[in-house]
PDB file of C-alpha atoms in Angstrom:
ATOM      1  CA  UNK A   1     -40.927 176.706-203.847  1.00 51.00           C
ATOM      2  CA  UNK A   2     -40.883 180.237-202.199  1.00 50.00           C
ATOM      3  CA  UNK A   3     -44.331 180.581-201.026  1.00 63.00           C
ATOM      4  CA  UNK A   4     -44.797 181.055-197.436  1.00 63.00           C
ATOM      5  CA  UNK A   5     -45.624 177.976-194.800  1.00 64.00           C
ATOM      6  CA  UNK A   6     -48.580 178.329-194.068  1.00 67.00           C
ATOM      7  CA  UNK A   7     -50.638 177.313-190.552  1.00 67.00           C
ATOM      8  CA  UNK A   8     -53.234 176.129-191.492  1.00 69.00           C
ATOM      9  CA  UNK A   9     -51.285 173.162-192.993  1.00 73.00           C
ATOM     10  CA  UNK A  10     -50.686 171.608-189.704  1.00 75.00           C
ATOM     11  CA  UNK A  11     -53.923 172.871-187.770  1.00 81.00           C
ATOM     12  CA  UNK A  12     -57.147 171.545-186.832  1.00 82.00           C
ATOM     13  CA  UNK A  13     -60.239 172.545-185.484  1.00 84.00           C
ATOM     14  CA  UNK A  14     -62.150 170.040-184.462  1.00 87.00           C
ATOM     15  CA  UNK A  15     -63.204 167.679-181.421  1.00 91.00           C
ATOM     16  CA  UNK A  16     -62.093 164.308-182.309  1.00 93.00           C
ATOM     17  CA  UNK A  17     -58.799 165.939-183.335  1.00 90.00           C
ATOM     18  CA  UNK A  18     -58.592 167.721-180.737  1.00 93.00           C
ATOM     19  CA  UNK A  19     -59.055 164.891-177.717  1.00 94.00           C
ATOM     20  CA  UNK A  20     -57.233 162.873-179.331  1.00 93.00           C
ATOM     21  CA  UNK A  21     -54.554 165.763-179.028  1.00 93.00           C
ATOM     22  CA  UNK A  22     -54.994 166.256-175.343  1.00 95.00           C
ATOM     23  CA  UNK A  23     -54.862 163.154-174.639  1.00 94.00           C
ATOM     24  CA  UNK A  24     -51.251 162.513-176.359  1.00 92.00           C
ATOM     25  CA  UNK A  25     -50.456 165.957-174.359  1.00 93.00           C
ATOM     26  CA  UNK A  26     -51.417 164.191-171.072  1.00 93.00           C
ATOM     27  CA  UNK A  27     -49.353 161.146-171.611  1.00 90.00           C
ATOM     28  CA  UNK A  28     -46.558 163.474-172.758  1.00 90.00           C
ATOM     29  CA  UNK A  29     -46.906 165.328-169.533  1.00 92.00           C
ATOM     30  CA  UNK A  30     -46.679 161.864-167.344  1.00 91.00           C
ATOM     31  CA  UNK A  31     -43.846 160.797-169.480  1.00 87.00           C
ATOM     32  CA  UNK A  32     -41.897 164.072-168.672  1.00 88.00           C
ATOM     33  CA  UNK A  33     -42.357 163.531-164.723  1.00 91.00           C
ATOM     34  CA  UNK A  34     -41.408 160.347-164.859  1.00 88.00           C
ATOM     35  CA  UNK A  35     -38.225 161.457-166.631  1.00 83.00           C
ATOM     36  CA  UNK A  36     -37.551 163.725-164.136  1.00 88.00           C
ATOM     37  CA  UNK A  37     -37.517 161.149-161.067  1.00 88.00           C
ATOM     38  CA  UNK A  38     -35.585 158.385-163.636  1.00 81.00           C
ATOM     39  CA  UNK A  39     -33.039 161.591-163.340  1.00 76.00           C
ATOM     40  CA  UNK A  40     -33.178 161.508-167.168  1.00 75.00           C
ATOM     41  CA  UNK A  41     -33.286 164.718-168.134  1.00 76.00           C
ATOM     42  CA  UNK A  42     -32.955 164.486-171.980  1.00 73.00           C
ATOM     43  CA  UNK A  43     -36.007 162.589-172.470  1.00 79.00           C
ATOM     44  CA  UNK A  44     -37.810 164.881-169.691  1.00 84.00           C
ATOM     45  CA  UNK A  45     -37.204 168.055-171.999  1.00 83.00           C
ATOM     46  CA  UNK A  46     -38.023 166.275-175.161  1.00 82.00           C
ATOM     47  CA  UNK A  47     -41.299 165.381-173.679  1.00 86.00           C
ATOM     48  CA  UNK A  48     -41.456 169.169-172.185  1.00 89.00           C
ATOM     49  CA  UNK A  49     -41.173 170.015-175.493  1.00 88.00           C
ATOM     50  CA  UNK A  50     -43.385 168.244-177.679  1.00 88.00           C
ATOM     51  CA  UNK A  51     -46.140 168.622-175.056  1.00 91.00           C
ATOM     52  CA  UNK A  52     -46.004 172.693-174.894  1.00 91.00           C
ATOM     53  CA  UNK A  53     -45.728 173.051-178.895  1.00 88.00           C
ATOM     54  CA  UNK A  54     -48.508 170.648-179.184  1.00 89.00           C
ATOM     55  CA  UNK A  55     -50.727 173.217-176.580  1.00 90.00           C
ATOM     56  CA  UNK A  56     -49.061 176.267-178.131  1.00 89.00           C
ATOM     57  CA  UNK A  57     -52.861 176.799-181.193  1.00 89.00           C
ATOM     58  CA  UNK A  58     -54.947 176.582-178.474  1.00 90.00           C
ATOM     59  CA  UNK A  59     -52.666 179.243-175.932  1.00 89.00           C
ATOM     60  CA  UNK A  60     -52.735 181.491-179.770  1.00 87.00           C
ATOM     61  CA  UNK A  61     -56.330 180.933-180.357  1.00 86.00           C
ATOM     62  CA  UNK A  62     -57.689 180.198-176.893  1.00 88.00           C
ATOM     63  CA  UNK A  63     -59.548 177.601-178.019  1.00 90.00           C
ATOM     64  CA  UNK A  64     -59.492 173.910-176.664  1.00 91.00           C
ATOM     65  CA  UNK A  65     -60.381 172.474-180.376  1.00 91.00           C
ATOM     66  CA  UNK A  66     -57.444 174.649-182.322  1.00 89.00           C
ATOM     67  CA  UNK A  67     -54.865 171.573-182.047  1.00 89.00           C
ATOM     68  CA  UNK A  68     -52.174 170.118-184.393  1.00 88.00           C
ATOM     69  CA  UNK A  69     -53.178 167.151-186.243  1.00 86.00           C
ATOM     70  CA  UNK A  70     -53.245 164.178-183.844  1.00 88.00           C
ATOM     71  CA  UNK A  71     -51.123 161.944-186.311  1.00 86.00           C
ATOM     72  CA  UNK A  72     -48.043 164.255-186.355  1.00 84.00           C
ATOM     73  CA  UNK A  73     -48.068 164.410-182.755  1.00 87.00           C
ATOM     74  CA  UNK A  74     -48.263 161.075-181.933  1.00 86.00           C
ATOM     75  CA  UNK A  75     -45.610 160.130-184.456  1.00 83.00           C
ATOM     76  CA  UNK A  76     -43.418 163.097-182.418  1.00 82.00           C
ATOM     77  CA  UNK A  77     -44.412 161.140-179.170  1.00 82.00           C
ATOM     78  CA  UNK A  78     -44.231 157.653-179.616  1.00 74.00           C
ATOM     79  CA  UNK A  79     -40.971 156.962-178.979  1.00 71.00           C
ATOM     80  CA  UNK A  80     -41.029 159.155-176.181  1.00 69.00           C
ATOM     81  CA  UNK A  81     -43.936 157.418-174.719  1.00 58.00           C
ATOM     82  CA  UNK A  82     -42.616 153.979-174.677  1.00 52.00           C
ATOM     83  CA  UNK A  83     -39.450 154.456-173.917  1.00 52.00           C
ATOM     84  CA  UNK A  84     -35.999 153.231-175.987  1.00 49.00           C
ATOM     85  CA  UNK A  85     -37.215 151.098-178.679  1.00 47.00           C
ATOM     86  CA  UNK A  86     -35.054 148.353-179.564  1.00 51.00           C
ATOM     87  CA  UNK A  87     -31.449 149.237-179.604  1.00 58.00           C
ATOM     88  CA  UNK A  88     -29.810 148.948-183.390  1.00 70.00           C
ATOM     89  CA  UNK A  89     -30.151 151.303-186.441  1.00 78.00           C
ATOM     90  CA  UNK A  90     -33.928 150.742-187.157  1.00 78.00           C
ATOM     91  CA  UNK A  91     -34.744 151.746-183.013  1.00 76.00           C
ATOM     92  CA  UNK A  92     -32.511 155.027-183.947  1.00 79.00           C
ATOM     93  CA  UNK A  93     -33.946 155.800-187.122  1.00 83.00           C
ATOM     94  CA  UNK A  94     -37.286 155.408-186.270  1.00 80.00           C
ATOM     95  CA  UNK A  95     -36.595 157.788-183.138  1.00 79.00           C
ATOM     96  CA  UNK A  96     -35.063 159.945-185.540  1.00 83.00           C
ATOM     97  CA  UNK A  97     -38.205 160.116-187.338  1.00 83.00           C
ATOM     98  CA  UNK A  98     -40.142 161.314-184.258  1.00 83.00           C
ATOM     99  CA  UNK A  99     -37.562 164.169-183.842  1.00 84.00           C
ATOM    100  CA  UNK A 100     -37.869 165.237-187.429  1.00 85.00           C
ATOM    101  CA  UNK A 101     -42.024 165.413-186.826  1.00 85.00           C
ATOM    102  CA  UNK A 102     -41.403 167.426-183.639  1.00 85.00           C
ATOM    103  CA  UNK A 103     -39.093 169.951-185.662  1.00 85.00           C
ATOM    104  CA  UNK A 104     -42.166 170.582-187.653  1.00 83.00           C
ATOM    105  CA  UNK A 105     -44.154 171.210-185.214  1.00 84.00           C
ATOM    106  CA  UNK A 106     -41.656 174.228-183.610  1.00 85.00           C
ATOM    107  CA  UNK A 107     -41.799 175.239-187.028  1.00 81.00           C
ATOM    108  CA  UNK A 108     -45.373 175.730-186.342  1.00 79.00           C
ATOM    109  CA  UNK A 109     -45.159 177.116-182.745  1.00 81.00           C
ATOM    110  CA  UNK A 110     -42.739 179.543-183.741  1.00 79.00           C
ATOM    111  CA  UNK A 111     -45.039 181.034-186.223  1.00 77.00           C
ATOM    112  CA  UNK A 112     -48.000 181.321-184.238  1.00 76.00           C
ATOM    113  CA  UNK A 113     -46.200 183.233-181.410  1.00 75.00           C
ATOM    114  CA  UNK A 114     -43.734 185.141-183.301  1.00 68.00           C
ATOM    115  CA  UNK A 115     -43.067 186.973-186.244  1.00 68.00           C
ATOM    116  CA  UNK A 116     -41.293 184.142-187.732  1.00 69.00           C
ATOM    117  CA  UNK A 117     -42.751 183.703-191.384  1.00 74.00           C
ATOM    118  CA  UNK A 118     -41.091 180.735-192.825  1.00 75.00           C
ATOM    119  CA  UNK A 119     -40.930 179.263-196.501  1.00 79.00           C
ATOM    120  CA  UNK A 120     -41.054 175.751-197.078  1.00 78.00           C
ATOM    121  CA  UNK A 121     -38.428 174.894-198.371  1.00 83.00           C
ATOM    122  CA  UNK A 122     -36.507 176.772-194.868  1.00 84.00           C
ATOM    123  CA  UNK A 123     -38.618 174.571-193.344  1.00 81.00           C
ATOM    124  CA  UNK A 124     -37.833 171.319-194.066  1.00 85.00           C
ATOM    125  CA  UNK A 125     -33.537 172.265-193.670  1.00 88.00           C
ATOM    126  CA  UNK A 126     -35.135 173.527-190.276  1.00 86.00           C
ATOM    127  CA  UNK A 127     -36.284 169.840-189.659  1.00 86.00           C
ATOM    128  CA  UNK A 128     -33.196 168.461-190.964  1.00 88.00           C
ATOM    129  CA  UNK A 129     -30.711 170.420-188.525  1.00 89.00           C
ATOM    130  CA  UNK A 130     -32.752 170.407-185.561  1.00 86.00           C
ATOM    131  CA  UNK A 131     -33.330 166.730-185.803  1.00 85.00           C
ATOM    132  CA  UNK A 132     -29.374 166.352-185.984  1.00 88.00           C
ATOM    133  CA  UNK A 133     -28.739 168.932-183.271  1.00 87.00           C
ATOM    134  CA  UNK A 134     -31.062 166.983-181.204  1.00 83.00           C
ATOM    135  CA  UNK A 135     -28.695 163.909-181.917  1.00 83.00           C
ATOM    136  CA  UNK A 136     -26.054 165.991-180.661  1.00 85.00           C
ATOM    137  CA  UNK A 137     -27.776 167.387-177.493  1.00 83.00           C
ATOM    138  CA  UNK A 138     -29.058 164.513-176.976  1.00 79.00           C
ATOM    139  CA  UNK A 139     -25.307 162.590-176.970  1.00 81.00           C
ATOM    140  CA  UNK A 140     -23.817 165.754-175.104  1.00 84.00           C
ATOM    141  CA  UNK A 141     -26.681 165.403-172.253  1.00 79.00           C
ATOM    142  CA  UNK A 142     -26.744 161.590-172.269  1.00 77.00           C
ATOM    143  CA  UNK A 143     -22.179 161.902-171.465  1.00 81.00           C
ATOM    144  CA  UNK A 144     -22.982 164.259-168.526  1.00 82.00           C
ATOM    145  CA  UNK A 145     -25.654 162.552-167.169  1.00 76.00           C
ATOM    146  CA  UNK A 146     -23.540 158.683-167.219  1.00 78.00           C
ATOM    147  CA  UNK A 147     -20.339 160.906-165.738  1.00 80.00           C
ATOM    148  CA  UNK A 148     -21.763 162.419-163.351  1.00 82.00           C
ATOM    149  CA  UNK A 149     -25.527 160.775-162.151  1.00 75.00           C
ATOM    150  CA  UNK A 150     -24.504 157.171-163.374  1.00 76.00           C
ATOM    151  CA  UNK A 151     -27.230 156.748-165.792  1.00 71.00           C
ATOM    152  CA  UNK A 152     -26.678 154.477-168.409  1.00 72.00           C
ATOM    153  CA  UNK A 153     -24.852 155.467-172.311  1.00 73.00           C
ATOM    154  CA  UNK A 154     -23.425 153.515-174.928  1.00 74.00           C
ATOM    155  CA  UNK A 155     -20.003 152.040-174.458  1.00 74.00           C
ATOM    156  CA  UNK A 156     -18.826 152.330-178.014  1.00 79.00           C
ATOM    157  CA  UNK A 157     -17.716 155.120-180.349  1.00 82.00           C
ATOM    158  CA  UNK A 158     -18.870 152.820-182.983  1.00 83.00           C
ATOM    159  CA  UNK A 159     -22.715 152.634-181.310  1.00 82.00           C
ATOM    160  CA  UNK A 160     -22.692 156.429-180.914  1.00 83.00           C
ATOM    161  CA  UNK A 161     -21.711 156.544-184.537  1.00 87.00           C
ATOM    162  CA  UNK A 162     -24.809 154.671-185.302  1.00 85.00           C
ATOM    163  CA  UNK A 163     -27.195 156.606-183.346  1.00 83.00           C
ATOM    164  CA  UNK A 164     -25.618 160.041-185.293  1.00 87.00           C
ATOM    165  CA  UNK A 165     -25.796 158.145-188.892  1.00 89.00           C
ATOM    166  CA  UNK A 166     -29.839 157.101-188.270  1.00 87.00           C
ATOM    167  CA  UNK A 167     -30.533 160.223-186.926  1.00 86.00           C
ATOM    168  CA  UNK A 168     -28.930 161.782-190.221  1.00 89.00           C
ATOM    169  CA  UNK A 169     -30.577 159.885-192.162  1.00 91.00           C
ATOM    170  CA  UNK A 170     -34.599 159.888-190.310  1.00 88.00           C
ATOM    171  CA  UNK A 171     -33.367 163.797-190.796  1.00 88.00           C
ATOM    172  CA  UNK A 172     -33.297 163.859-194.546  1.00 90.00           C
ATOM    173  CA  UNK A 173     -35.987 161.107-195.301  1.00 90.00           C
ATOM    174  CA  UNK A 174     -38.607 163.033-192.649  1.00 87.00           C
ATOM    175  CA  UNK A 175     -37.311 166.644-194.464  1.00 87.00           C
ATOM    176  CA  UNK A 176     -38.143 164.917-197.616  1.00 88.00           C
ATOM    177  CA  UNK A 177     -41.286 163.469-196.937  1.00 86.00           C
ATOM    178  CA  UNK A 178     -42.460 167.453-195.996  1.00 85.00           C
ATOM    179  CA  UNK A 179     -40.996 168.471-198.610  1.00 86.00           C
ATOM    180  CA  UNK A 180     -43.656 166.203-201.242  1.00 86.00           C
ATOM    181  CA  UNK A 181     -46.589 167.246-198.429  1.00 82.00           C
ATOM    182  CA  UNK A 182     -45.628 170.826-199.179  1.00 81.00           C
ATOM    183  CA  UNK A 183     -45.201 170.890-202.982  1.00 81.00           C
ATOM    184  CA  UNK A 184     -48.483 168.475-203.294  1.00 81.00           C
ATOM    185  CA  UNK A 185     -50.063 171.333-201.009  1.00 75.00           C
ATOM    186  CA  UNK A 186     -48.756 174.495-203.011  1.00 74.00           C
ATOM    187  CA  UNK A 187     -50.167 172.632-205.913  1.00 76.00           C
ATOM    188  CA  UNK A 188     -53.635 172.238-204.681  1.00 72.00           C
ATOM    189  CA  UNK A 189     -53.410 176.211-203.417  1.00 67.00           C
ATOM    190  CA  UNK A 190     -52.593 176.960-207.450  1.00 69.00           C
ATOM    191  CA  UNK A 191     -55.363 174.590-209.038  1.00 69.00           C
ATOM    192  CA  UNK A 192     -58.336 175.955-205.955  1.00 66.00           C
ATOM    193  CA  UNK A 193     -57.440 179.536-206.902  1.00 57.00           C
ATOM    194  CA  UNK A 194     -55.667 179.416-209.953  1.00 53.00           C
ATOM    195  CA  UNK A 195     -52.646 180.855-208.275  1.00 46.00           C
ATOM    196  CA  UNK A 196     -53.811 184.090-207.323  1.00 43.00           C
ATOM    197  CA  UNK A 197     -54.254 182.975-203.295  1.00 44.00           C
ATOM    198  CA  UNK A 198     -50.703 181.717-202.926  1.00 44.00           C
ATOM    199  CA  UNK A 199     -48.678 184.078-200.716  1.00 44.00           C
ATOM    200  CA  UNK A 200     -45.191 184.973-202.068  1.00 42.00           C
ATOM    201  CA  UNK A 201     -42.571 186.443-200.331  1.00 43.00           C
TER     202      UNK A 201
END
């Protein structure tokens, strides 16, 4: 699977798409300045983040309607949203999750404002590693901030150890899962045009 990610995978242009869109944006947005004066800074630049890759199609195409799909976004913002789900694997893995949909999503953003051309199957080890370096940053960030603000962290090496396996795990299932979307999409490009409007690199 060498063919070239392409955009248009993960864009859409239209108004019910795109609202909806916005309006995940928006509650990104609140979530992020509410992060700030929790003094929880982690969560404030996840939400920072999810809400500018979300905007980035419309800042490339200058158009209000050019969005991501609303789904993939709102999977990438849930947690965020409302807050720590319930503490325990399943909380961590489904968090995990979000990261790995997020990861796609800079996949995206880097694209459109770069000269980034990734293939798919980059892609999804993308997903994978960012959604365990955000495990990481997010541990790292979570230390400093308990040391030195007093916000709260887990008191066990054995709960951190959990948080790092789920996230490993929500890595490689949410890596996978692209993985099928892309092959399943490569194959539709090869039966529309019988191959010839697949881009190779």
């Amino acid at each position: 699977m060498s063919q070239r990610l392409e955009e248009v995978w993960f864009l859409r242009d239209s108004r019910v798409n795109a609202v909806i869109t916005w309006t995940i944006v928006a509650a990104l947005v609140l979530v992020a300045v509410q992060a700030f004066f929790a003094v929880l800074f982690v969560r404030m630049a996840l939400a920072a983040v999810a809400a500018f890759v979300a905007v980035t199609p419309v800042l490339v195409s200058r158009s209000w309607t050019h969005t991501v799909p609303w789904p993939l976004l709102l999977v990438s913002a849930l947690p965020l949203a409302s807050g720590v789900l319930a503490p325990g694997f399943f909380g961590d893995f489904v968090t995990g999750l979000s990261i790995a949909a997020l990861g796609m999503l800079v996949v995206v953003a880097l694209q459109l404002t770069g000269s980034v051309q990734m293939t798919p199957g980059f892609a999804v080890v993308f997903v994978v590693l960012s959604t365990l370096a955000t495990a990481g940053f997010w541990a790292v960030g979570s230390a400093a901030s308990a040391r030195y603000l007093g916000t709260p962290f887990l008191e066990t090496n054995d709960e951190l150890m959990i948080v790092f396996t789920a996230a490993t795990l929500a890595g490689f299932v949410g890596g996978g899962l692209f993985w099928a979307y892309f092959r399943r999409r490569l194959a539709a490009n090869r039966e529309t045009v019988g191959g010839e409007g697949v881009v190779s690199q």
